[in-house]
Each structure stands twice: as structure tokens, then as C-alpha cells.
Amino acid sequence: MTFNPTRRQVLVGGASIATIVAFGGVHPAVANEDRTKIAVRVEKDLSNLDPANRSGPVDLNVIWSVQQGLISFKPGSTEWELDAAEELEQVSDTEIRFKLRSGLAFTGGYGDLTAEDVKFSFERFIKPDSEGKPVTYAKDWSALDRVEVTGPLEGRIILKNPAPALYTIALADGSGRILSKKAFEALGEKAIATKLIGSGPYVLKEWTPREQFVLEINPDYKGAIKPHFLQIVGKPIGEQKTAEIAFQSGEIDFTAIDPESGKALAELPDASVTQIPAIDYVWFGPNIEKAPFDDIRVRQALRYAVDIDAILQGAYSGIYPRANSLLAPSLLGYWKDAPVHARDLEKAQALLAEAGHADGFKTKLTIEANARYEAIAQIIQANLAEVGIEVEIEALESAAYWALGENDASKDLELSLIKYNGKFDPGFQTQWFTSAQVGQWNWQRWKSADFDALHEKGGVTVDPAEREKIYIEAQKLLDESAAFIWITHNLNAFASRKWLKPGVLPNGNNWLYTAFTEATA
Amino acid sequence: MRSASLQIHLAFKLATALLAVAGSVVLLMALTRLIPGDPATVILGSRATPEAVAALNARIGLDKPLVEQVFVFFGRLVSGDLGEDVFNGRPVLALVASALPNTVALAISAMLCAIALGVPLALLSARWPGGKIDRLIAFLSVGFISTPSFVVSVFLLMVFSVTLRWFPVLGAGESGDLGDQLWHLVLPTAALAAGWVGYIARLLRSSLLEVLGENHIRTLRAYGVSETKILVKYALKPAVLPTVAVLGMGFGELLGGAVFAEVIFNRPGLGSLIYDAIRTRNYPVVQGGVFVIVLLYVLTNLVADLSQSLIDPRERSRLISGRGQ
């Protein structure tokens, strides 16, 4: 009853293993040695390539590289530079004149880029589509009255009101891309969601859904922004861990990573890790319409009771920067003298006693379910327990969590932990805290007429210095309310091959493929 | 009379299968709309205005009552239309058709791999029950069954992709390059098959030991037939019947269960298509994908059911003679 293998069985077994090993050896998944092309990981597949109906940064990054705007963002900055426009002048608060470069042409034989195309592309946002519905990003151009064509390559953008944010929210962003009117009319509105026609540095050579997209240099491109790599292959990889493994195995050259993985990846011989402070805003706060949070003393007690530095240490490995106000340091309106609220349990207990809650109370903290937010919630839970506040944590799946912004669902919230993405204009960030957003995205349900007025004023003030003062004043009001306990502006981290310099914008989500270059030693 | 009995049996099985498919789809459509969240929030960002959300829902037809949407789905199904991706208007049928071969290839290769390893292991165990080999195989089998597949996946990736760089991490291989596609299939197959190897080995071993204890086997031994010949030639065929039934269900489970392998190995199959669509509340893709999975599940069970009837002479004769109907 024992198994005694014969010599033949041993030899056959050994030979089989050797064959498998040899077979494996001839198919190595080696790193990309060809430095004229790169493979980058994108978090999801392309969805909709119509600039007016795009579905997120993955779409936008590709649209940017294929379609030109009058202006585009400068690599690594929130500032812009001329793109399809040779000249762009703010003639008055409500008029912008532009002159296009000559010789710019659309791919696919759709002719030259003209001022008519600019008019068509921008006015799409203020006109209903073929079904009578507004385009998805209609709000970006809400200040637009009309575009007047004054010559084949010249025109005037006429606004209904001053809109200083227009440059970063629309003109340099996705909503400022110039479509070919001729292509749109020939292909139809539906087809342009999947077929990208542009005049920019790259062409979308291939898009195999859920496998990859391929950008290749546009041989007919005559613009000023010069791309470096001949080919850029985008691989949609949803799982962060898979992306990191693919990077380690050499199948991709660039990926966003969890900053905590940065140290391990940086130790790879051919890898380089870049960290860029982000412009998001993560905070937690109470619904101030609900007792006992309608009492400012209770809100102040919360702020004294929570240890933000412990959260940054425990949930963010101590590598994320602390936020003390709404706007991140790289944005206009950053409040550098914002108070840093240190933990003070005695003050917290005194305030609670003063408010009639010396024995504490029970409450619920709602979060989006993921490991980091759960860690934050547990630290908050432990911190507040020390002053007698018993916190129940409610973790909701992502879509269910964000559905709280619909149908006034936020009215039942007590405490909530929230992360919003930032954009380059401060007015984008302040809009969510206005009174009009109560019932939608102002989950603290905090209302301030003064704040609303400052937000409105900031939106139409053209002078940057004046705008800066306005947004700092607005942040002071947020601070006085004690309804917002800021945690971090987040941190973006990327792993790339040592020879690759990525072109990432300060928000971390948006990349300029044209700005991906070879790193110089 | 005899063929009528078989036809009734087949018709009954088919009708049950169709009913199961239709019921599953209706249930799914109801469930997907009960959970909070919608595609508009995904498309427009989490802080879209209610007006923009309403306009988008109207554009993609999600403003209609659920019952109307169910009828629209089945109405379209008759003409072979599974609807459109809400994000870009691509036909769901095309998305499913491009993903399905990757999933079917993975499920088939995992099942074949599990059979190819599981059956010999079962034979070895049954050949020397209680011996060292049997104990070793029992240990390995339980180990394979109890180790979560995602752990096996990550382990395989770290060893064979990152350290040795023998196998790729991503995708299903270059379209049209069979060798490349097979190469991309190795690790997901191994990850998916591991548990089934152990399961088949344990299940078949039990059946074999049961058959080996029967009278006709004792007679064969008395005639001096070798133990290996008895095992392979006379015991395996009757012993394999319960395993065939399990494999039928197992194949269906592999089609649905391939999702983790497809997500970890970034394989563009049906499982990952549905997974992504659920995350983005892309209802038409969820419905179309699940419909096809359910259809395949029911069909493989039907085939397993019928093939079991054909393999088992007693069942075959009962069906043909019409007894027991």
C-alpha cells in the first residue's frame, strides 16, 4: 500500500517540470525597453469622449490630448497657456477676443479649425441637444451669452456676467475643447461619444473597450504644444493592487498608487515615486439642524475633542498634510493663517457641560465604506468616547453614500465624514457650502447669508488679489461655524519608470499626456 | 410512445430553464433599482444638481416605471437587443459578445485543469486508501479547497509575474494570437481551478471507494484482475456519475465565479464587465450580462442533467421506456 515511483516515472515527471519551466522562460513579461512609447494605467475604461458629456478624468485626459482648446493648462500647474489660440484677450469683464493659429486641421479630413468651430463647440453648452436636453456639463458655460465670429480665425466670446472662473473651469478644461462642426454633423451626436476627432497633438488610434486605448502622434499637427512619446497605451485597471503588481512586473510604466505603497515601490531598481499634494478636502462635521449640534458649543466641543494629528498618523500613515481650512495651499484664496485647532479635552468637556451635555450623548457617524474612512471613523469614535459621546459608525457602499445628496436625504444625517474633489478655481470649492446646496451637497446644512454673498462676489470679481481676500473671508465664516472639522487635502502619489517624467496636474486626477516626457538625468 | 416520453421530459426541463432565466432577470431588475445610487451620479459626478440628474435619467430612459422597463427589456430581447450602455450608447450585446469568450475560455480551462488534476489524485487516493499518498492528497485537497481564490491569485502573481516574470499580469492576450491568449490564461486558470482540484479529488475518491466495495468488484478481484485495471476500467465509470452532476453546476458557478479572477488579473470577461457595471449602476449592462450568465448557468445544468441521464444506463432506460413519468 505504498507508492514507490519507478525511475521512468521520476524521469518523466522531471522532464515535464523542466518543459514547463523552459516554456515559461521564453515568454517573459519584460519591462518596456522601447522608450518611444509608454503604457499607463487608467483607473477605468474610457466612457464618453464627447467633451460636453464626458464622464470623468480618464475621458478628459484623452480628450485633452486629441482636441485643442483656445487655451490649455500648463504642465504641473493651475495656470494656462495658449493652445489653438494665437491671441486671447479679456477686452472687458464680459468679452474675450480670440484669434486662432492658422493651419490647424482636424483629423479624418474634416478640414481646418475655424472660428465657426469654436462658436459651435462653446454654444453647444447653452443650447439643448437633439432631444431637447441640456448637455451634461452645461453649467460650465452658464455665463456664456454667445460667440460672435468676426473672421475665419477670429471671434468674440460674449458673457452674460463677469466670470473669472471661466478660464479654469471651461476654457482650459474639457468644456473648452474645440470640436469639428463638420464632423459632428456628419457623424451625429451619438457617434462622437466613441469617435474622437480633433486637431491636437495625438490621435486616438485604437480603443478596444475594457482592454486598452492607444494614442499616437498626429502627423498633421501644427500646434505649439509638442508631445514627446510616439505612442501612449492606456490600460484600464480598476484594482489598485493589480496596478501595483503590473507595475512591478514591468507591464505598465506609470500608475497612480496609494501613497503608503510608495516606499516599497521606490525601492525597485527602475522605479521612481512622485508625491504631489492634492487639492481635495476631507472633513467631518455635524448636521447643525439636528440637536444637540444646533448648539455651537457642542460643535466647538467636537472640534476640541477630535485629534486630527492622530487621524493623520493612524489613517494616513503620517504622510498626508493636515488641512486647516477649505482651500489647499496651491489655490488662489489659500488661508495660510487659518487656526490650527489643537486637541483640548478639558475645553471640550467644559463646553459640553455648558451646553447641558456633561454626560455626553449618542450619535451616528456616516461614512463611505472603505478601509481608510473606517480607520478615521474609529479614531473619531475613540476620541469622542473620551468626552462621553458614544458614536455609532454607519458605513455605506459608495453609490449608496453619494445618493445622500439626492432628494434631501442628508436631512437625517448626524455626523458625516466627507471627501470632495477640488478644482483649480476656489469658487468651485465654496459653492457646496452655500445655503442653496442644503438638501443637496451641503450635508452640514449650514446656512450663512454672508457666506453666500461672498461666494457670489468671488464668482464675478475679476481682480485676483480681491478674489483672494473674498475667499479667505468666506473660509473664516466656515471656521467660525465650527461645523467643519478639516482633516486633509490629500496626497497624490505616482509610480513611474526612472526614465519617465509624468505630466500630472496639481489635482492628481488630470494628466496631460503631451507633458509625459523622458526624464533627464 | 417512448419518444413522446423523452420529448415531454426535455420540454419540461426546457420550460423550467426558461422560467428560471426570466424570473432571475425580473428579480435582478427589481433589485438593482432598490439599491441606492444611479448612473447619473456616476456620469455627472457625486455633486450634480437634481435638474442635471433628472435630465440625464430621462435621456437614458431611467425615468420610466420599472414595469415598463421590464417589458422594454423583454421586448428588445425578442429581437436580440440587450439595450445600450448608458455612458456611450454602445450595444450591450456587443459588449457581452466581446467579453463572453474570455470568460468561457477561463471557465472551460479551469474546469479541464481541475478534472485533469483532480481525477488522477482521486484515483491515487482510492488506490491506496489510508496510505501516505492518500493522506498527502487529503491534506493538499483540503488546503486547496479552503484557501480563498484571491489569496491564490495574489500568490501566483507575486511568484510567477513579479519575481520570475514568466506570466503576464494583465488582460486576455493579443487578439488573434492564440499562443498569447493561452499564456494569459495560465495564472487565472490555476487560481480558479485550485479549489476545484481538491473538491473533485475528494468527491471522486469517496465515490470510488463506495464502488470498490461492491460485489462485482470483489468478483473481479477473485478473477485476479489487477487493482489498477479495476480502478480505471470498472470502478471509475459508475463512480464518476455524482461528479458529473457537480461539474455541471460547477461550470455554471465558474462562469459567475470567474469575476474575482477577472478583476484581479484584469481580464476583460463577463464577470468583470458586470462587476464594473454594478459599481457604476450601468443597469442595461448589468441586466444583459446577468441574463447571459443565468442563461449559460441554466443551460450547463440542463446539459449536465441530460448527460447524466444518458451516462447512467438505468436512468436512460427509464426515460426511453417511459416508466416513472
PDB file of N, CA, C and O in Angstrom, chain A residues 422-485:
ATOM      1  N   GLY A 422     -11.288  68.613  -5.559  1.00  0.00           N
ATOM      2  CA  GLY A 422     -11.157  70.034  -5.815  1.00  0.00           C
ATOM      3  C   GLY A 422     -10.937  70.335  -7.293  1.00  0.00           C
ATOM      4  O   GLY A 422     -10.535  69.469  -8.056  1.00  0.00           O
ATOM      5  N   LYS A 423     -11.259  71.566  -7.649  1.00  0.00           N
ATOM      6  CA  LYS A 423     -10.885  72.079  -8.969  1.00  0.00           C
ATOM      7  C   LYS A 423     -10.026  73.315  -8.758  1.00  0.00           C
ATOM      8  O   LYS A 423      -9.867  73.786  -7.638  1.00  0.00           O
ATOM      9  N   PHE A 424      -9.506  73.848  -9.856  1.00  0.00           N
ATOM     10  CA  PHE A 424      -8.496  74.893  -9.707  1.00  0.00           C
ATOM     11  C   PHE A 424      -9.053  76.261  -9.359  1.00  0.00           C
ATOM     12  O   PHE A 424      -8.315  77.172  -9.017  1.00  0.00           O
ATOM     13  N   ASP A 425     -10.358  76.438  -9.466  1.00  0.00           N
ATOM     14  CA  ASP A 425     -10.928  77.732  -9.106  1.00  0.00           C
ATOM     15  C   ASP A 425     -11.580  77.625  -7.721  1.00  0.00           C
ATOM     16  O   ASP A 425     -12.368  76.710  -7.482  1.00  0.00           O
ATOM     17  N   PRO A 426     -11.268  78.569  -6.814  1.00  0.00           N
ATOM     18  CA  PRO A 426     -11.808  78.453  -5.444  1.00  0.00           C
ATOM     19  C   PRO A 426     -13.327  78.459  -5.403  1.00  0.00           C
ATOM     20  O   PRO A 426     -13.934  77.866  -4.509  1.00  0.00           O
ATOM     21  N   GLY A 427     -13.944  79.134  -6.385  1.00  0.00           N
ATOM     22  CA  GLY A 427     -15.400  79.191  -6.414  1.00  0.00           C
ATOM     23  C   GLY A 427     -16.034  77.825  -6.583  1.00  0.00           C
ATOM     24  O   GLY A 427     -17.163  77.585  -6.135  1.00  0.00           O
ATOM     25  N   PHE A 428     -15.319  76.908  -7.213  1.00  0.00           N
ATOM     26  CA  PHE A 428     -15.837  75.547  -7.353  1.00  0.00           C
ATOM     27  C   PHE A 428     -15.950  74.911  -5.962  1.00  0.00           C
ATOM     28  O   PHE A 428     -16.926  74.233  -5.662  1.00  0.00           O
ATOM     29  N   GLN A 429     -14.966  75.175  -5.125  1.00  0.00           N
ATOM     30  CA  GLN A 429     -14.955  74.572  -3.785  1.00  0.00           C
ATOM     31  C   GLN A 429     -16.005  75.211  -2.867  1.00  0.00           C
ATOM     32  O   GLN A 429     -16.671  74.517  -2.105  1.00  0.00           O
ATOM     33  N   THR A 430     -16.138  76.550  -2.935  1.00  0.00           N
ATOM     34  CA  THR A 430     -17.052  77.204  -1.988  1.00  0.00           C
ATOM     35  C   THR A 430     -18.523  76.941  -2.320  1.00  0.00           C
ATOM     36  O   THR A 430     -19.375  77.027  -1.437  1.00  0.00           O
ATOM     37  N   GLN A 431     -18.822  76.600  -3.566  1.00  0.00           N
ATOM     38  CA  GLN A 431     -20.225  76.502  -3.966  1.00  0.00           C
ATOM     39  C   GLN A 431     -21.004  75.460  -3.157  1.00  0.00           C
ATOM     40  O   GLN A 431     -22.205  75.595  -2.952  1.00  0.00           O
ATOM     41  N   TRP A 432     -20.313  74.417  -2.669  1.00  0.00           N
ATOM     42  CA  TRP A 432     -21.035  73.333  -1.985  1.00  0.00           C
ATOM     43  C   TRP A 432     -21.486  73.707  -0.575  1.00  0.00           C
ATOM     44  O   TRP A 432     -22.231  72.977   0.057  1.00  0.00           O
ATOM     45  N   PHE A 433     -20.999  74.845  -0.084  1.00  0.00           N
ATOM     46  CA  PHE A 433     -21.317  75.228   1.299  1.00  0.00           C
ATOM     47  C   PHE A 433     -22.322  76.379   1.345  1.00  0.00           C
ATOM     48  O   PHE A 433     -22.567  76.950   2.394  1.00  0.00           O
ATOM     49  N   THR A 434     -22.888  76.706   0.207  1.00  0.00           N
ATOM     50  CA  THR A 434     -23.882  77.785   0.176  1.00  0.00           C
ATOM     51  C   THR A 434     -25.245  77.266   0.658  1.00  0.00           C
ATOM     52  O   THR A 434     -25.492  76.054   0.677  1.00  0.00           O
ATOM     53  N   SER A 435     -26.114  78.206   1.004  1.00  0.00           N
ATOM     54  CA  SER A 435     -27.451  77.833   1.513  1.00  0.00           C
ATOM     55  C   SER A 435     -28.239  77.060   0.452  1.00  0.00           C
ATOM     56  O   SER A 435     -29.013  76.154   0.778  1.00  0.00           O
ATOM     57  N   ALA A 436     -28.027  77.412  -0.824  1.00  0.00           N
ATOM     58  CA  ALA A 436     -28.767  76.748  -1.892  1.00  0.00           C
ATOM     59  C   ALA A 436     -28.425  75.262  -1.983  1.00  0.00           C
ATOM     60  O   ALA A 436     -29.187  74.470  -2.548  1.00  0.00           O
ATOM     61  N   GLN A 437     -27.291  74.880  -1.435  1.00  0.00           N
ATOM     62  CA  GLN A 437     -26.873  73.475  -1.519  1.00  0.00           C
ATOM     63  C   GLN A 437     -27.424  72.621  -0.367  1.00  0.00           C
ATOM     64  O   GLN A 437     -27.206  71.409  -0.349  1.00  0.00           O
ATOM     65  N   VAL A 438     -28.114  73.250   0.577  1.00  0.00           N
ATOM     66  CA  VAL A 438     -28.730  72.460   1.653  1.00  0.00           C
ATOM     67  C   VAL A 438     -29.796  71.569   1.016  1.00  0.00           C
ATOM     68  O   VAL A 438     -30.609  72.029   0.224  1.00  0.00           O
ATOM     69  N   GLY A 439     -29.757  70.293   1.335  1.00  0.00           N
ATOM     70  CA  GLY A 439     -30.664  69.341   0.680  1.00  0.00           C
ATOM     71  C   GLY A 439     -29.987  68.629  -0.459  1.00  0.00           C
ATOM     72  O   GLY A 439     -30.485  67.636  -0.979  1.00  0.00           O
ATOM     73  N   GLN A 440     -28.838  69.186  -0.890  1.00  0.00           N
ATOM     74  CA  GLN A 440     -28.066  68.511  -1.937  1.00  0.00           C
ATOM     75  C   GLN A 440     -26.698  68.114  -1.372  1.00  0.00           C
ATOM     76  O   GLN A 440     -26.562  67.048  -0.784  1.00  0.00           O
ATOM     77  N   TRP A 441     -25.711  69.033  -1.520  1.00  0.00           N
ATOM     78  CA  TRP A 441     -24.358  68.623  -1.133  1.00  0.00           C
ATOM     79  C   TRP A 441     -23.816  69.341   0.098  1.00  0.00           C
ATOM     80  O   TRP A 441     -22.690  69.099   0.497  1.00  0.00           O
ATOM     81  N   ASN A 442     -24.611  70.212   0.676  1.00  0.00           N
ATOM     82  CA  ASN A 442     -24.231  70.857   1.938  1.00  0.00           C
ATOM     83  C   ASN A 442     -24.817  70.006   3.071  1.00  0.00           C
ATOM     84  O   ASN A 442     -25.886  70.288   3.588  1.00  0.00           O
ATOM     85  N   TRP A 443     -24.112  68.944   3.400  1.00  0.00           N
ATOM     86  CA  TRP A 443     -24.652  67.962   4.349  1.00  0.00           C
ATOM     87  C   TRP A 443     -24.606  68.461   5.791  1.00  0.00           C
ATOM     88  O   TRP A 443     -25.251  67.892   6.654  1.00  0.00           O
ATOM     89  N   GLN A 444     -23.830  69.514   6.043  1.00  0.00           N
ATOM     90  CA  GLN A 444     -23.846  70.094   7.388  1.00  0.00           C
ATOM     91  C   GLN A 444     -25.067  71.005   7.540  1.00  0.00           C
ATOM     92  O   GLN A 444     -25.370  71.449   8.623  1.00  0.00           O
ATOM     93  N   ARG A 445     -25.696  71.298   6.410  1.00  0.00           N
ATOM     94  CA  ARG A 445     -26.919  72.119   6.371  1.00  0.00           C
ATOM     95  C   ARG A 445     -26.690  73.477   7.058  1.00  0.00           C
ATOM     96  O   ARG A 445     -27.578  74.028   7.707  1.00  0.00           O
ATOM     97  N   TRP A 446     -25.482  73.962   6.887  1.00  0.00           N
ATOM     98  CA  TRP A 446     -25.098  75.253   7.461  1.00  0.00           C
ATOM     99  C   TRP A 446     -25.478  76.352   6.477  1.00  0.00           C
ATOM    100  O   TRP A 446     -25.183  76.250   5.292  1.00  0.00           O
ATOM    101  N   LYS A 447     -26.152  77.382   6.978  1.00  0.00           N
ATOM    102  CA  LYS A 447     -26.585  78.466   6.098  1.00  0.00           C
ATOM    103  C   LYS A 447     -26.018  79.782   6.609  1.00  0.00           C
ATOM    104  O   LYS A 447     -26.110  80.063   7.802  1.00  0.00           O
ATOM    105  N   SER A 448     -25.445  80.537   5.697  1.00  0.00           N
ATOM    106  CA  SER A 448     -24.933  81.856   6.068  1.00  0.00           C
ATOM    107  C   SER A 448     -25.123  82.790   4.883  1.00  0.00           C
ATOM    108  O   SER A 448     -24.558  82.569   3.802  1.00  0.00           O
ATOM    109  N   ALA A 449     -25.916  83.808   5.113  1.00  0.00           N
ATOM    110  CA  ALA A 449     -26.162  84.784   4.041  1.00  0.00           C
ATOM    111  C   ALA A 449     -24.854  85.484   3.667  1.00  0.00           C
ATOM    112  O   ALA A 449     -24.618  85.797   2.487  1.00  0.00           O
ATOM    113  N   ASP A 450     -24.010  85.730   4.680  1.00  0.00           N
ATOM    114  CA  ASP A 450     -22.727  86.395   4.409  1.00  0.00           C
ATOM    115  C   ASP A 450     -21.842  85.515   3.514  1.00  0.00           C
ATOM    116  O   ASP A 450     -21.192  86.002   2.595  1.00  0.00           O
ATOM    117  N   PHE A 451     -21.828  84.227   3.814  1.00  0.00           N
ATOM    118  CA  PHE A 451     -21.016  83.310   3.015  1.00  0.00           C
ATOM    119  C   PHE A 451     -21.549  83.255   1.576  1.00  0.00           C
ATOM    120  O   PHE A 451     -20.782  83.304   0.613  1.00  0.00           O
ATOM    121  N   ASP A 452     -22.870  83.169   1.449  1.00  0.00           N
ATOM    122  CA  ASP A 452     -23.488  83.120   0.115  1.00  0.00           C
ATOM    123  C   ASP A 452     -23.088  84.355  -0.698  1.00  0.00           C
ATOM    124  O   ASP A 452     -22.761  84.253  -1.885  1.00  0.00           O
ATOM    125  N   ALA A 453     -23.116  85.515  -0.002  1.00  0.00           N
ATOM    126  CA  ALA A 453     -22.781  86.759  -0.702  1.00  0.00           C
ATOM    127  C   ALA A 453     -21.312  86.758  -1.135  1.00  0.00           C
ATOM    128  O   ALA A 453     -20.978  87.186  -2.255  1.00  0.00           O
ATOM    129  N   LEU A 454     -20.460  86.265  -0.247  1.00  0.00           N
ATOM    130  CA  LEU A 454     -19.029  86.220  -0.597  1.00  0.00           C
ATOM    131  C   LEU A 454     -18.791  85.268  -1.773  1.00  0.00           C
ATOM    132  O   LEU A 454     -18.001  85.554  -2.675  1.00  0.00           O
ATOM    133  N   HIS A 455     -19.492  84.135  -1.764  1.00  0.00           N
ATOM    134  CA  HIS A 455     -19.352  83.186  -2.872  1.00  0.00           C
ATOM    135  C   HIS A 455     -19.781  83.837  -4.195  1.00  0.00           C
ATOM    136  O   HIS A 455     -19.100  83.708  -5.215  1.00  0.00           O
ATOM    137  N   GLU A 456     -20.913  84.529  -4.146  1.00  0.00           N
ATOM    138  CA  GLU A 456     -21.406  85.205  -5.349  1.00  0.00           C
ATOM    139  C   GLU A 456     -20.408  86.263  -5.826  1.00  0.00           C
ATOM    140  O   GLU A 456     -20.082  86.340  -7.017  1.00  0.00           O
ATOM    141  N   LYS A 457     -19.898  87.036  -4.870  1.00  0.00           N
ATOM    142  CA  LYS A 457     -18.983  88.132  -5.203  1.00  0.00           C
ATOM    143  C   LYS A 457     -17.679  87.575  -5.791  1.00  0.00           C
ATOM    144  O   LYS A 457     -17.153  88.090  -6.785  1.00  0.00           O
ATOM    145  N   GLY A 458     -17.189  86.477  -5.197  1.00  0.00           N
ATOM    146  CA  GLY A 458     -15.962  85.851  -5.700  1.00  0.00           C
ATOM    147  C   GLY A 458     -16.120  85.353  -7.121  1.00  0.00           C
ATOM    148  O   GLY A 458     -15.171  85.368  -7.914  1.00  0.00           O
ATOM    149  N   GLY A 459     -17.340  84.960  -7.457  1.00  0.00           N
ATOM    150  CA  GLY A 459     -17.599  84.407  -8.788  1.00  0.00           C
ATOM    151  C   GLY A 459     -17.570  85.449  -9.886  1.00  0.00           C
ATOM    152  O   GLY A 459     -17.427  85.097 -11.061  1.00  0.00           O
ATOM    153  N   VAL A 460     -17.748  86.721  -9.535  1.00  0.00           N
ATOM    154  CA  VAL A 460     -17.791  87.758 -10.572  1.00  0.00           C
ATOM    155  C   VAL A 460     -16.663  88.789 -10.431  1.00  0.00           C
ATOM    156  O   VAL A 460     -16.585  89.731 -11.211  1.00  0.00           O
ATOM    157  N   THR A 461     -15.818  88.598  -9.423  1.00  0.00           N
ATOM    158  CA  THR A 461     -14.703  89.546  -9.228  1.00  0.00           C
ATOM    159  C   THR A 461     -13.524  89.109 -10.087  1.00  0.00           C
ATOM    160  O   THR A 461     -13.082  87.963 -10.012  1.00  0.00           O
ATOM    161  N   VAL A 462     -13.038  90.024 -10.884  1.00  0.00           N
ATOM    162  CA  VAL A 462     -12.000  89.665 -11.845  1.00  0.00           C
ATOM    163  C   VAL A 462     -10.597  89.800 -11.240  1.00  0.00           C
ATOM    164  O   VAL A 462      -9.722  88.983 -11.518  1.00  0.00           O
ATOM    165  N   ASP A 463     -10.394  90.791 -10.378  1.00  0.00           N
ATOM    166  CA  ASP A 463      -9.061  91.040  -9.812  1.00  0.00           C
ATOM    167  C   ASP A 463      -8.650  89.897  -8.864  1.00  0.00           C
ATOM    168  O   ASP A 463      -9.306  89.654  -7.842  1.00  0.00           O
ATOM    169  N   PRO A 464      -7.549  89.206  -9.156  1.00  0.00           N
ATOM    170  CA  PRO A 464      -7.147  88.049  -8.345  1.00  0.00           C
ATOM    171  C   PRO A 464      -6.889  88.408  -6.878  1.00  0.00           C
ATOM    172  O   PRO A 464      -7.249  87.641  -5.979  1.00  0.00           O
ATOM    173  N   ALA A 465      -6.279  89.556  -6.628  1.00  0.00           N
ATOM    174  CA  ALA A 465      -5.982  89.939  -5.241  1.00  0.00           C
ATOM    175  C   ALA A 465      -7.278  90.131  -4.452  1.00  0.00           C
ATOM    176  O   ALA A 465      -7.395  89.725  -3.292  1.00  0.00           O
ATOM    177  N   GLU A 466      -8.230  90.750  -5.110  1.00  0.00           N
ATOM    178  CA  GLU A 466      -9.520  90.980  -4.469  1.00  0.00           C
ATOM    179  C   GLU A 466     -10.245  89.649  -4.209  1.00  0.00           C
ATOM    180  O   GLU A 466     -10.833  89.426  -3.152  1.00  0.00           O
ATOM    181  N   ARG A 467     -10.150  88.791  -5.212  1.00  0.00           N
ATOM    182  CA  ARG A 467     -10.788  87.466  -5.060  1.00  0.00           C
ATOM    183  C   ARG A 467     -10.180  86.711  -3.887  1.00  0.00           C
ATOM    184  O   ARG A 467     -10.882  86.056  -3.119  1.00  0.00           O
ATOM    185  N   GLU A 468      -8.871  86.786  -3.760  1.00  0.00           N
ATOM    186  CA  GLU A 468      -8.175  86.080  -2.677  1.00  0.00           C
ATOM    187  C   GLU A 468      -8.750  86.498  -1.318  1.00  0.00           C
ATOM    188  O   GLU A 468      -9.051  85.669  -0.463  1.00  0.00           O
ATOM    189  N   LYS A 469      -8.924  87.819  -1.142  1.00  0.00           N
ATOM    190  CA  LYS A 469      -9.462  88.337   0.128  1.00  0.00           C
ATOM    191  C   LYS A 469     -10.871  87.781   0.371  1.00  0.00           C
ATOM    192  O   LYS A 469     -11.223  87.398   1.484  1.00  0.00           O
ATOM    193  N   ILE A 470     -11.657  87.762  -0.706  1.00  0.00           N
ATOM    194  CA  ILE A 470     -13.049  87.296  -0.577  1.00  0.00           C
ATOM    195  C   ILE A 470     -13.097  85.845  -0.087  1.00  0.00           C
ATOM    196  O   ILE A 470     -13.840  85.494   0.829  1.00  0.00           O
ATOM    197  N   TYR A 471     -12.258  85.001  -0.705  1.00  0.00           N
ATOM    198  CA  TYR A 471     -12.316  83.579  -0.351  1.00  0.00           C
ATOM    199  C   TYR A 471     -11.731  83.320   1.042  1.00  0.00           C
ATOM    200  O   TYR A 471     -12.162  82.391   1.731  1.00  0.00           O
ATOM    201  N   ILE A 472     -10.781  84.139   1.471  1.00  0.00           N
ATOM    202  CA  ILE A 472     -10.269  83.987   2.842  1.00  0.00           C
ATOM    203  C   ILE A 472     -11.371  84.369   3.842  1.00  0.00           C
ATOM    204  O   ILE A 472     -11.595  83.678   4.836  1.00  0.00           O
ATOM    205  N   GLU A 473     -12.091  85.438   3.530  1.00  0.00           N
ATOM    206  CA  GLU A 473     -13.209  85.851   4.400  1.00  0.00           C
ATOM    207  C   GLU A 473     -14.243  84.715   4.483  1.00  0.00           C
ATOM    208  O   GLU A 473     -14.772  84.415   5.558  1.00  0.00           O
ATOM    209  N   ALA A 474     -14.514  84.123   3.344  1.00  0.00           N
ATOM    210  CA  ALA A 474     -15.507  83.037   3.313  1.00  0.00           C
ATOM    211  C   ALA A 474     -15.049  81.867   4.191  1.00  0.00           C
ATOM    212  O   ALA A 474     -15.849  81.279   4.933  1.00  0.00           O
ATOM    213  N   GLN A 475     -13.753  81.571   4.153  1.00  0.00           N
ATOM    214  CA  GLN A 475     -13.239  80.462   4.968  1.00  0.00           C
ATOM    215  C   GLN A 475     -13.278  80.796   6.454  1.00  0.00           C
ATOM    216  O   GLN A 475     -13.440  79.906   7.289  1.00  0.00           O
ATOM    217  N   LYS A 476     -13.143  82.080   6.784  1.00  0.00           N
ATOM    218  CA  LYS A 476     -13.248  82.473   8.189  1.00  0.00           C
ATOM    219  C   LYS A 476     -14.655  82.169   8.717  1.00  0.00           C
ATOM    220  O   LYS A 476     -14.828  81.729   9.851  1.00  0.00           O
ATOM    221  N   LEU A 477     -15.648  82.395   7.856  1.00  0.00           N
ATOM    222  CA  LEU A 477     -17.029  82.102   8.278  1.00  0.00           C
ATOM    223  C   LEU A 477     -17.225  80.601   8.502  1.00  0.00           C
ATOM    224  O   LEU A 477     -17.908  80.188   9.447  1.00  0.00           O
ATOM    225  N   LEU A 478     -16.624  79.804   7.619  1.00  0.00           N
ATOM    226  CA  LEU A 478     -16.715  78.344   7.793  1.00  0.00           C
ATOM    227  C   LEU A 478     -16.100  77.949   9.138  1.00  0.00           C
ATOM    228  O   LEU A 478     -16.634  77.109   9.861  1.00  0.00           O
ATOM    229  N   ASP A 479     -14.967  78.580   9.450  1.00  0.00           N
ATOM    230  CA  ASP A 479     -14.264  78.245  10.692  1.00  0.00           C
ATOM    231  C   ASP A 479     -15.089  78.658  11.908  1.00  0.00           C
ATOM    232  O   ASP A 479     -15.207  77.903  12.876  1.00  0.00           O
ATOM    233  N   GLU A 480     -15.682  79.840  11.840  1.00  0.00           N
ATOM    234  CA  GLU A 480     -16.474  80.330  12.979  1.00  0.00           C
ATOM    235  C   GLU A 480     -17.672  79.431  13.267  1.00  0.00           C
ATOM    236  O   GLU A 480     -18.106  79.317  14.407  1.00  0.00           O
ATOM    237  N   SER A 481     -18.187  78.804  12.244  1.00  0.00           N
ATOM    238  CA  SER A 481     -19.380  77.957  12.431  1.00  0.00           C
ATOM    239  C   SER A 481     -19.058  76.697  13.229  1.00  0.00           C
ATOM    240  O   SER A 481     -19.965  76.087  13.808  1.00  0.00           O
ATOM    241  N   ALA A 482     -17.801  76.291  13.247  1.00  0.00           N
ATOM    242  CA  ALA A 482     -17.359  75.042  13.904  1.00  0.00           C
ATOM    243  C   ALA A 482     -18.129  73.828  13.371  1.00  0.00           C
ATOM    244  O   ALA A 482     -18.230  72.801  14.031  1.00  0.00           O
ATOM    245  N   ALA A 483     -18.679  73.969  12.180  1.00  0.00           N
ATOM    246  CA  ALA A 483     -19.431  72.848  11.595  1.00  0.00           C
ATOM    247  C   ALA A 483     -18.553  71.979  10.697  1.00  0.00           C
ATOM    248  O   ALA A 483     -18.995  70.939  10.224  1.00  0.00           O
ATOM    249  N   PHE A 484     -17.328  72.444  10.468  1.00  0.00           N
ATOM    250  CA  PHE A 484     -16.459  71.736   9.525  1.00  0.00           C
ATOM    251  C   PHE A 484     -15.110  71.470  10.191  1.00  0.00           C
ATOM    252  O   PHE A 484     -14.405  72.410  10.559  1.00  0.00           O
ATOM    253  N   ILE A 485     -14.782  70.221  10.374  1.00  0.00           N
ATOM    254  CA  ILE A 485     -13.522  69.860  11.021  1.00  0.00           C
ATOM    255  C   ILE A 485     -12.627  69.269   9.939  1.00  0.00           C
ATOM    256  O   ILE A 485     -12.819  68.129   9.513  1.00  0.00           O
TER     257      ILE A 485
END
